[in-house]
Short mmCIF file of C-alpha atoms in Angstrom, two decimals:
data_model
loop_
_atom_site.label_atom_id
_atom_site.label_comp_id
_atom_site.label_asym_id
_atom_site.label_seq_id
_atom_site.Cartn_x
_atom_site.Cartn_y
_atom_site.Cartn_z
CA VAL A 1 0.07 -0.07 0.02
CA ARG A 2 2.76 2.28 0.96
CA ARG A 3 6.62 2.37 0.90
CA VAL A 4 8.93 4.76 2.76
CA PRO A 5 12.52 3.67 1.63
CA GLY A 6 14.65 2.34 4.51
CA ALA A 7 11.88 3.18 6.96
CA ARG A 8 8.37 1.67 6.59
CA LEU A 9 6.26 -0.75 4.58
CA VAL A 10 2.46 -0.88 4.79
CA CYS A 11 0.88 -3.92 3.24
CA ARG A 12 -2.50 -5.41 2.96
CA ALA A 13 -2.16 -9.12 4.29
CA ARG A 14 -4.22 -12.04 5.85
CA TRP A 15 -3.50 -13.37 9.35
CA GLN A 16 -5.22 -16.02 11.09
CA GLY A 17 -7.98 -16.02 8.64
CA ARG A 18 -8.92 -12.36 8.60
CA ALA A 19 -8.01 -9.19 6.73
CA VAL A 20 -5.35 -7.06 8.14
CA TYR A 21 -2.84 -4.25 7.22
CA ALA A 22 0.66 -4.83 8.16
CA LYS A 23 2.77 -1.88 9.35
CA ILE A 24 6.61 -3.03 8.85
CA PHE A 25 9.09 -0.88 10.38
CA VAL A 26 12.72 -1.20 9.47
CA GLY A 27 16.00 0.88 9.74
CA PRO A 28 17.77 2.01 12.77
CA ARG A 29 14.63 3.77 14.35
CA ALA A 30 12.21 0.77 13.66
CA ALA A 31 11.79 0.01 17.43
CA ARG A 32 11.15 3.76 18.14
CA HIS A 33 8.69 4.29 15.50
CA ALA A 34 6.73 0.99 16.30
CA ARG A 35 6.73 2.04 19.78
CA ARG A 36 5.27 5.43 18.95
CA ASP A 37 2.63 4.08 16.73
CA ARG A 38 1.48 1.48 19.15
CA ARG A 39 1.40 4.32 22.00
CA GLY A 40 -0.65 6.56 19.86
CA VAL A 41 -3.26 3.94 19.04
CA ARG A 42 -3.46 3.35 22.76
CA TRP A 43 -4.24 7.04 23.38
CA LEU A 44 -6.64 7.10 20.55
CA GLN A 45 -8.61 4.24 22.17
CA GLU A 46 -8.31 5.49 25.80
CA ARG A 47 -9.96 8.79 24.70
CA GLY A 48 -12.77 7.56 22.87
CA ILE A 49 -11.47 8.24 19.30
CA VAL A 50 -12.66 5.42 16.72
CA THR A 51 -9.62 3.75 15.18
CA PRO A 52 -8.81 0.28 13.76
CA ALA A 53 -7.80 -2.31 16.56
CA LEU A 54 -4.08 -3.31 17.11
CA LEU A 55 -4.34 -7.09 16.59
CA HIS A 56 -0.81 -8.32 17.06
CA GLU A 57 2.96 -6.93 17.28
CA ALA A 58 5.98 -8.92 16.84
CA GLN A 59 9.91 -8.21 16.39
CA LEU A 60 11.04 -9.35 13.00
CA PRO A 61 13.63 -12.29 12.82
CA ASP A 62 17.32 -11.18 13.77
CA GLY A 63 16.09 -8.03 14.99
CA ALA A 64 15.69 -6.76 11.58
CA GLY A 65 12.51 -4.41 12.44
CA TRP A 66 9.01 -4.57 14.01
CA VAL A 67 5.52 -5.45 12.45
CA LEU A 68 2.27 -4.19 13.80
CA LEU A 69 -1.07 -5.88 12.56
CA PHE A 70 -4.11 -3.78 12.38
CA GLU A 71 -7.69 -5.07 11.55
CA ALA A 72 -8.70 -4.19 8.06
CA ILE A 73 -12.14 -2.16 7.85
CA GLU A 74 -13.98 -3.85 4.98
CA GLY A 75 -15.69 -1.68 2.33
CA ALA A 76 -14.15 1.53 3.99
CA ARG A 77 -11.71 3.83 1.98
CA ASN A 78 -9.56 6.82 3.06
CA ALA A 79 -10.86 10.39 3.03
CA GLU A 80 -8.65 11.21 0.08
CA GLU A 81 -9.92 8.38 -2.07
CA HIS A 82 -13.71 9.20 -0.89
CA LEU A 83 -12.99 13.10 -1.75
CA ALA A 84 -11.88 12.01 -5.37
CA SER A 85 -15.22 9.86 -5.96
CA LEU A 86 -17.47 13.03 -5.05
CA GLY A 87 -16.10 14.79 -8.17
CA GLY A 88 -17.97 18.22 -8.60
CA ASP A 89 -20.65 17.50 -5.94
CA ALA A 90 -19.98 20.56 -3.80
CA GLN A 91 -22.46 19.81 -1.15
CA ALA A 92 -20.86 16.44 -0.49
CA ARG A 93 -17.48 17.85 -0.42
CA LEU A 94 -18.73 20.36 2.16
CA ARG A 95 -20.37 17.49 4.34
CA LEU A 96 -17.14 15.54 4.30
CA MET A 97 -15.00 18.67 5.45
CA GLU A 98 -17.65 19.29 8.32
CA ALA A 99 -17.27 15.53 9.22
CA LEU A 100 -13.48 15.59 9.38
CA VAL A 101 -13.50 19.00 11.33
CA VAL A 102 -15.70 17.47 13.81
CA VAL A 103 -13.30 14.55 14.25
CA VAL A 104 -10.48 16.77 14.75
CA ALA A 105 -12.39 18.99 17.13
CA ARG A 106 -12.92 15.74 19.21
CA HIS A 107 -9.24 15.16 19.11
CA HIS A 108 -8.35 18.65 20.41
CA GLU A 109 -11.01 18.26 23.20
CA ALA A 110 -9.52 14.98 24.25
CA GLY A 111 -5.97 16.61 24.45
CA LEU A 112 -4.76 14.87 21.29
CA HIS A 113 -2.72 16.52 18.64
CA GLN A 114 -2.20 14.67 15.20
CA SER A 115 1.06 15.96 13.80
CA ASP A 116 0.49 14.22 10.49
CA LEU A 117 -2.89 15.40 9.29
CA TYR A 118 -3.44 14.01 5.78
CA LEU A 119 -6.64 12.78 4.46
CA LYS A 120 -5.13 9.36 3.96
CA ASN A 121 -5.13 9.15 7.82
CA PHE A 122 -8.85 9.09 7.94
CA LEU A 123 -10.86 6.17 6.85
CA ILE A 124 -14.56 6.42 6.02
CA GLU A 125 -16.84 3.73 6.79
CA GLY A 126 -20.35 4.79 6.35
CA ASP A 127 -21.10 7.45 8.87
CA ARG A 128 -18.05 6.39 10.79
CA ILE A 129 -14.61 7.95 10.48
CA HIS A 130 -11.60 6.02 11.90
CA THR A 131 -8.57 7.83 12.81
CA LEU A 132 -5.29 5.95 11.35
CA ASP A 133 -1.47 6.47 12.14
CA GLY A 134 -0.85 6.51 15.90
CA ASP A 135 2.80 7.62 15.17
CA GLY A 136 1.64 10.95 14.56
CA ILE A 137 -0.46 11.32 17.69
CA ARG A 138 0.50 13.31 20.80
CA ALA A 139 -1.32 13.50 24.01
CA GLY A 140 -1.70 16.09 26.60
CA ARG A 141 -3.23 16.37 29.77
CA SER A 142 -5.80 19.05 28.94
CA PRO A 143 -7.58 20.08 25.68
CA LEU A 144 -5.62 21.89 22.98
CA GLY A 145 -5.51 25.76 23.38
CA PRO A 146 -6.61 28.14 20.60
CA ARG A 147 -3.28 28.90 19.08
CA ARG A 148 -2.28 25.40 18.85
CA ALA A 149 -5.46 23.94 17.87
CA LEU A 150 -6.16 26.40 14.81
CA ARG A 151 -2.61 25.71 13.56
CA ASN A 152 -3.53 21.95 13.60
CA LEU A 153 -6.96 22.63 12.03
CA ALA A 154 -5.30 24.57 9.32
CA GLN A 155 -3.11 21.25 8.44
CA LEU A 156 -6.33 19.48 7.64
CA LEU A 157 -8.11 22.33 5.85
CA SER A 158 -5.10 22.93 3.55
CA LYS A 159 -5.66 19.57 1.98
CA PHE A 160 -8.74 20.54 0.30
CA ASP A 161 -8.99 22.58 -2.84
CA VAL A 162 -8.06 26.24 -2.63
CA GLU A 163 -11.67 26.91 -4.15
CA ASP A 164 -13.11 25.45 -0.94
CA GLU A 165 -11.84 28.20 1.11
CA VAL A 166 -14.98 29.96 0.77
CA HIS A 167 -16.29 27.51 3.48
CA LEU A 168 -13.64 28.27 6.19
CA PRO A 169 -15.89 30.91 8.12
CA HIS A 170 -18.68 28.01 8.23
CA LEU A 171 -16.11 25.22 9.13
CA LEU A 172 -14.53 27.36 11.99
CA GLN A 173 -18.22 27.71 13.37
CA VAL A 174 -18.45 23.82 13.24
CA TYR A 175 -15.13 23.29 15.06
CA ALA A 176 -16.10 26.02 17.60
CA LYS A 177 -19.46 24.36 18.30
CA VAL A 178 -17.61 20.98 19.19
CA ARG A 179 -15.20 22.92 21.27
CA GLY A 180 -17.63 25.34 23.05
CA TRP A 181 -15.79 28.50 21.97
CA LYS A 182 -17.13 31.56 20.57
CA THR A 183 -15.43 32.92 17.42
CA ASP A 184 -14.45 36.31 16.01
CA ALA A 185 -13.01 38.12 13.09
CA ARG A 186 -9.45 37.64 14.35
CA MET A 187 -9.83 33.94 14.73
CA LEU A 188 -10.92 33.62 11.33
CA ARG A 189 -8.26 35.73 9.96
CA ARG A 190 -5.69 33.49 11.87
CA LEU A 191 -7.15 30.35 10.52
CA VAL A 192 -7.26 31.64 6.80
CA ARG A 193 -3.55 32.91 7.08
CA ALA A 194 -2.34 29.31 8.75
CA VAL A 195 -4.20 27.42 6.02
CA TRP A 196 -2.56 29.28 3.25
CA GLN A 197 0.93 29.07 4.85
CA HIS A 198 0.71 25.55 5.53
CA ARG A 199 -0.36 24.56 1.92
CA HIS A 200 2.24 26.63 0.52
CA GLU A 201 5.12 25.10 2.58
CA VAL A 202 3.83 21.47 1.99
CA ALA A 203 3.61 22.11 -1.62
CA GLN A 204 7.07 23.77 -1.79
CA GLU A 205 8.60 20.98 0.04
CA TYR A 206 7.14 18.20 -2.07
CA ALA A 207 7.42 19.76 -5.38
CA MET A 208 10.65 21.88 -5.20
CA SER A 209 12.77 19.41 -2.90
CA LYS A 210 11.33 16.07 -2.33
CA VAL A 211 10.83 14.93 -5.83
CA LEU A 212 14.60 15.58 -6.42
CA ARG A 213 15.39 12.75 -4.02
CA SER A 214 14.35 9.18 -3.47
CA CYS A 215 10.96 9.05 -1.62
CA THR A 216 7.82 7.07 -2.11
CA ASP A 217 7.08 8.52 -5.54
CA VAL A 218 10.23 9.04 -6.95
CA ARG A 219 13.49 7.04 -7.45
CA VAL A 220 16.81 9.05 -7.86
CA GLU A 221 20.19 8.18 -9.20
CA ARG A 222 23.26 10.42 -8.78
CA ARG A 223 26.26 9.92 -10.81
CA TRP A 224 29.36 12.07 -11.55
CA ASN A 225 28.11 12.54 -15.05
CA ARG A 226 24.39 12.17 -14.66
CA PHE A 227 21.44 13.01 -12.43
CA LEU A 228 18.16 10.85 -12.75
CA ALA A 229 14.83 11.17 -11.33
CA VAL A 230 11.87 9.00 -12.41
CA ALA A 231 8.49 8.34 -11.19
CA ARG A 232 8.33 4.99 -9.48
CA PRO A 233 4.82 3.95 -10.79
CA GLU A 234 5.88 4.75 -14.34
CA GLU A 235 9.14 2.74 -14.55
CA ASP A 236 9.11 0.13 -17.39
CA PRO A 237 11.74 -1.44 -19.64
CA GLY A 238 10.37 0.92 -22.56
CA LEU A 239 11.06 4.06 -20.36
CA HIS A 240 14.41 2.89 -19.34
CA GLU A 241 15.43 2.86 -22.86
CA LEU A 242 14.38 6.11 -23.37
CA LEU A 243 16.16 7.54 -20.47
CA GLU A 244 19.50 5.73 -21.49
CA ARG A 245 19.37 7.13 -25.24
CA PRO A 246 17.11 10.20 -25.36
CA ASP A 247 19.13 11.82 -28.24
CA ASP A 248 18.82 8.70 -30.27
CA TRP A 249 14.97 8.58 -29.99
CA LEU A 250 14.78 12.32 -30.52
CA GLU A 251 16.64 12.23 -33.51
CA SER A 252 15.24 9.18 -34.92
CA PRO A 253 12.77 9.06 -37.93
CA ALA A 254 9.85 7.72 -35.89
CA SER A 255 10.11 10.99 -33.66
CA ARG A 256 7.35 13.66 -34.37
CA ARG A 257 9.14 16.85 -34.07
CA LEU A 258 7.18 19.46 -32.41
CA LYS A 259 9.74 22.30 -31.77
CA THR A 260 13.29 22.76 -33.04
CA GLY A 261 15.04 25.74 -31.49
CA ASN A 262 18.33 26.85 -30.21
CA THR A 263 17.44 26.29 -26.40
CA CYS A 264 14.86 23.76 -26.60
CA THR A 265 14.16 20.65 -28.82
CA VAL A 266 10.76 18.86 -28.44
CA GLY A 267 9.55 15.46 -29.89
CA VAL A 268 6.89 12.83 -29.32
CA VAL A 269 8.14 9.34 -29.54
CA ALA A 270 6.13 5.93 -29.09
CA THR A 271 7.27 3.22 -26.68
CA GLY A 272 5.07 0.23 -26.43
CA ALA A 273 1.47 1.66 -25.79
CA ARG A 274 2.79 4.86 -24.53
CA ARG A 275 3.61 8.16 -26.26
CA VAL A 276 6.21 10.22 -24.54
CA VAL A 277 7.26 13.74 -24.93
CA ILE A 278 11.01 14.32 -24.65
CA LYS A 279 12.14 18.10 -24.14
CA ARG A 280 15.79 18.50 -24.59
CA TYR A 281 17.23 21.72 -23.31
CA ASN A 282 20.32 22.66 -25.39
CA VAL A 283 23.36 24.43 -24.53
CA LYS A 284 23.83 27.27 -27.29
CA ASN A 285 27.52 28.25 -26.72
CA PHE A 286 30.06 28.28 -24.05
CA TRP A 287 28.67 31.69 -22.30
CA HIS A 288 25.10 30.14 -22.33
CA GLY A 289 26.55 26.86 -20.86
CA LEU A 290 28.53 28.96 -18.04
CA LYS A 291 25.18 30.76 -17.15
CA ILE A 292 23.08 27.86 -16.74
CA ALA A 293 25.79 25.55 -15.26
CA LEU A 294 25.20 25.86 -11.51
CA ARG A 295 21.57 26.97 -11.31
CA ARG A 296 18.54 24.67 -11.36
CA SER A 297 17.95 23.60 -15.00
CA ARG A 298 14.57 24.26 -17.03
CA ALA A 299 14.17 20.55 -17.19
CA ALA A 300 14.12 20.38 -13.47
CA ARG A 301 11.86 23.25 -13.09
CA SER A 302 9.35 21.55 -15.43
CA TRP A 303 9.79 18.30 -13.41
CA CYS A 304 9.13 20.18 -10.27
CA ASN A 305 6.21 22.31 -11.50
CA ALA A 306 4.32 19.44 -12.85
CA HIS A 307 4.26 17.93 -9.41
CA LEU A 308 3.32 21.21 -7.87
CA LEU A 309 0.30 21.40 -10.32
CA ARG A 310 -0.70 17.81 -9.80
CA MET A 311 -0.53 18.38 -6.00
CA TYR A 312 -3.25 21.18 -6.39
CA ASN A 313 -5.44 18.77 -8.76
CA ILE A 314 -4.55 21.02 -11.80
CA ALA A 315 -4.47 18.93 -14.96
CA THR A 316 -1.21 18.69 -16.66
CA ALA A 317 0.98 16.13 -18.45
CA ARG A 318 1.88 13.37 -16.18
CA PRO A 319 5.87 13.71 -15.32
CA LEU A 320 7.71 10.58 -16.13
CA ALA A 321 11.44 11.39 -15.59
CA LEU A 322 14.23 14.07 -15.52
CA VAL A 323 17.74 13.52 -16.71
CA GLU A 324 20.64 15.86 -16.38
CA ARG A 325 24.06 15.35 -18.20
CA ARG A 326 26.63 16.71 -15.73
CA PHE A 327 30.36 17.34 -15.35
CA GLY A 328 30.57 16.89 -11.47
CA PRO A 329 28.15 19.74 -10.41
CA VAL A 330 28.14 21.42 -13.73
CA ARG A 331 24.87 20.78 -15.68
CA ARG A 332 25.10 20.47 -19.52
CA GLN A 333 22.11 19.15 -21.58
CA THR A 334 18.86 18.25 -19.48
CA TYR A 335 15.87 16.45 -20.54
CA PHE A 336 12.24 16.38 -19.08
CA PHE A 337 9.95 13.52 -20.17
CA ALA A 338 6.17 13.51 -19.68
CA GLU A 339 3.32 11.67 -20.88
CA TRP A 340 1.75 12.79 -24.42
CA VAL A 341 -1.51 14.64 -23.72
CA ASP A 342 -3.82 13.76 -26.78
CA GLY A 343 -6.05 16.67 -27.44
CA PRO A 344 -6.68 19.94 -29.49
CA ASP A 345 -5.51 23.04 -28.03
CA VAL A 346 -8.08 25.69 -27.02
CA ALA A 347 -7.69 27.97 -30.11
CA GLU A 348 -8.32 24.79 -32.22
CA CYS A 349 -11.58 24.08 -29.98
CA PHE A 350 -12.95 27.40 -30.41
CA ALA A 351 -12.17 27.54 -34.26
CA ASP A 352 -13.93 24.05 -34.78
CA PRO A 353 -17.18 24.71 -36.72
CA SER A 354 -18.53 21.33 -35.28
CA VAL A 355 -18.31 22.90 -31.61
CA SER A 356 -21.63 24.31 -30.41
CA GLU A 357 -21.97 27.73 -28.90
CA GLU A 358 -23.09 26.02 -25.78
CA LEU A 359 -19.98 23.96 -25.72
CA ARG A 360 -17.88 27.13 -26.41
CA ARG A 361 -19.58 29.08 -23.35
CA ASP A 362 -18.66 25.98 -21.14
CA LEU A 363 -15.07 25.72 -22.40
CA ALA A 364 -14.86 29.62 -21.74
CA LEU A 365 -16.28 29.24 -18.15
CA ARG A 366 -13.75 26.20 -17.37
CA LEU A 367 -10.68 28.25 -18.69
CA ALA A 368 -11.72 31.06 -16.68
CA GLN A 369 -12.03 28.65 -13.39
CA LEU A 370 -8.61 27.32 -14.31
CA LEU A 371 -6.93 31.03 -14.44
CA HIS A 372 -8.84 31.90 -11.19
CA LYS A 373 -7.51 28.74 -9.24
CA LEU A 374 -3.98 29.71 -10.36
CA TYR A 375 -4.90 33.26 -9.12
CA LEU A 376 -5.78 31.95 -5.65
CA LEU A 377 -2.92 29.86 -5.46
CA GLY A 378 -0.54 32.62 -6.35
CA ILE A 379 0.90 30.70 -9.36
CA GLU A 380 2.16 32.64 -12.63
CA HIS A 381 2.30 30.48 -15.81
CA GLY A 382 4.61 32.87 -17.61
CA ASP A 383 3.53 31.87 -21.28
CA LEU A 384 -0.27 31.37 -21.79
CA LYS A 385 -0.14 30.71 -25.50
CA ALA A 386 -2.98 28.77 -26.72
CA ASP A 387 -0.97 25.76 -27.65
CA ASN A 388 -0.07 25.57 -23.87
CA LEU A 389 -3.73 24.86 -23.27
CA LYS A 390 -5.11 21.66 -24.42
CA ILE A 391 -8.48 20.55 -23.99
CA VAL A 392 -9.15 16.79 -22.88
CA ASP A 393 -12.81 15.70 -22.19
CA ARG A 394 -13.97 19.14 -21.97
CA GLN A 395 -11.24 19.91 -19.34
CA PRO A 396 -8.34 22.38 -19.90
CA TRP A 397 -4.79 20.96 -19.30
CA LEU A 398 -1.94 23.19 -18.49
CA LEU A 399 1.27 22.51 -20.37
CA ASP A 400 4.77 23.95 -20.73
CA LEU A 401 5.76 24.72 -17.06
CA ASP A 402 9.45 25.73 -17.21
CA ALA A 403 8.46 29.40 -16.54
CA LEU A 404 5.72 28.64 -13.98
CA ARG A 405 6.49 29.87 -10.40
CA GLN A 406 4.55 30.14 -7.31
CA TYR A 407 4.61 33.26 -5.09
CA ARG A 408 4.45 33.23 -1.34
CA HIS A 409 2.24 36.27 -1.11
CA ALA A 410 -0.48 35.55 -3.44
CA ARG A 411 -2.60 38.80 -2.57
CA GLY A 412 0.44 41.12 -3.07
CA ALA A 413 0.45 44.13 -5.52
CA TRP A 414 3.61 42.33 -7.22
CA TYR A 415 1.80 38.92 -7.73
CA ARG A 416 -1.43 40.70 -9.03
CA ARG A 417 0.50 42.66 -11.54
CA ARG A 418 2.19 39.20 -12.68
CA HIS A 419 -1.39 37.50 -12.80
CA ALA A 420 -2.72 40.34 -14.88
CA ARG A 421 0.09 39.93 -17.23
CA ASP A 422 -0.76 36.10 -17.66
CA LEU A 423 -4.35 37.27 -18.28
CA ARG A 424 -3.48 39.67 -21.09
CA ARG A 425 -1.26 37.09 -22.72
CA PHE A 426 -4.03 34.60 -22.44
CA LEU A 427 -6.47 36.85 -24.13
CA GLN A 428 -4.03 37.78 -27.07
CA ASN A 429 -4.71 34.32 -28.53
CA TRP A 430 -7.97 35.82 -29.60
CA GLN A 431 -6.88 39.47 -30.69
CA GLY A 432 -8.35 39.22 -34.05
CA GLU A 433 -11.47 37.52 -32.89
CA PRO A 434 -13.59 39.84 -30.85
CA ARG A 435 -16.62 37.41 -30.27
CA ILE A 436 -14.36 34.66 -28.76
CA ARG A 437 -12.62 37.35 -26.68
CA ALA A 438 -15.81 38.94 -25.37
CA MET A 439 -17.11 35.36 -24.48
CA LEU A 440 -13.90 34.76 -22.43
CA GLU A 441 -13.90 38.10 -20.77
CA SER A 442 -17.51 37.61 -19.78
CA ALA A 443 -16.55 34.24 -18.18
CA LEU A 444 -13.61 35.88 -16.34
CA ARG A 445 -16.01 38.57 -15.02
CA ARG A 446 -18.48 36.03 -13.87
CA VAL A 447 -15.75 33.85 -12.08
CA TYR A 448 -13.58 36.64 -10.79
CA GLY A 449 -16.45 38.94 -9.69
CA PRO A 450 -15.50 42.45 -9.08
CA ASP A 451 -11.76 41.80 -8.28
CA THR A 452 -9.67 44.79 -9.61
CA VAL A 453 -7.07 42.39 -11.19
CA LEU A 454 -9.36 42.02 -14.14
CA LYS A 455 -8.98 45.90 -14.62
CA GLN A 456 -5.17 45.62 -14.49
CA ALA A 457 -5.43 43.10 -17.27
CA GLY A 458 -7.50 45.53 -19.48
CA ILE A 459 -10.88 43.84 -18.80
CA GLU A 460 -13.73 46.15 -18.16
CA ILE A 461 -15.52 45.41 -15.08
CA ILE A 462 -19.22 45.61 -15.56
CA GLU A 463 -22.49 44.61 -13.79
CA GLU A 464 -23.95 41.96 -15.96
CA ARG A 465 -26.39 38.90 -15.52
CA GLU A 466 -25.07 35.69 -16.90
CA SER A 467 -27.08 32.95 -18.29
CA THR A 468 -27.42 29.91 -16.08
CA THR A 469 -28.26 27.80 -18.97
#
């Protein structure tokens, strides 16, 4: 089910005729982590929090580690899977958020603090929610105070979509009712700030650091002349062959060339049933090579940014691998490998005569929602050309991520100017098509409301009634 290299395995298993989950702790801290997990489960049980029963524990042969066996709750799934199954059902999403907030409030009232508040650590069984992962549980003698409790609650709420933040005032009321608290504007401001800060820090740590070292999702190889990062779930012999000889594949007659430039060469190749985009970032000359030698490569930025967007549930090409040719610490050619996204770009969709006016309006709305989500997250794309936005199953996918960046202060004047520039570049794709541009501007006004960032982008803010059909 999960692997943390050198530390822990979680496996489905059968033991004495019953379904169980086995947590296998290995490495030099195995005994410590097993003991901490066991103690956390005991605290949950003693304080009336629903959690799967610990059935058995044992040391592995030759002292190689410890194993804890927990009952498997049949028919249940973790909160992250449950949330994904709800799709666009906003009311069902809100009910799940309310239920999880109530569970966390009960933790805090019982003096428990969960240091690892991920959605996967809650198991949904009908109306019952089981708390998992005793390793992250810390217990005190009294209920958690407001400062510590709100920071912990913010960890949970940051795992939901940024567009769900409109519910924060209501969710704070739900939490306060369990705790018997009265809320005020200051408490809400602290919660909102803590949610943003935690979401940003976790995303940056994962996407800008963790995916560049070996972890559950990524395998990394470091050699004197090469750096390799490859997505573990995507590894197969065909991909390995691409990684060993990317230039041969890119220059082969079977490669479909998408771009040939001084700094970047892009092609699509087929390996088995999979089509892969290879982006090679070239070194133009000695001075260009010197300029890029010691800083993070464009390929690495594409790799990290793809993981960043996927963390935020923004559709983008699946990142497969990153390869950097090196001379010690000095970077030379670098390569980014991603899954091919099969679909037309947005300009082609709007120009297609077979696309109805209703579908065009729906597409305009979905594009506006994507741009607004980037705005809420403080993300600048930097090159919103039409061919960097593809449409798959009526959903926009964002591509070409090497210039993308996320700002820490998403409401600051500097970021607002950058986002306005993104909006202007986006609308330039329809400079000569006033009807399509007007449709897009209308969708942006509908989604952004009276936000003055539209005015900065040259979009007139007007009062209008949008059709709901």
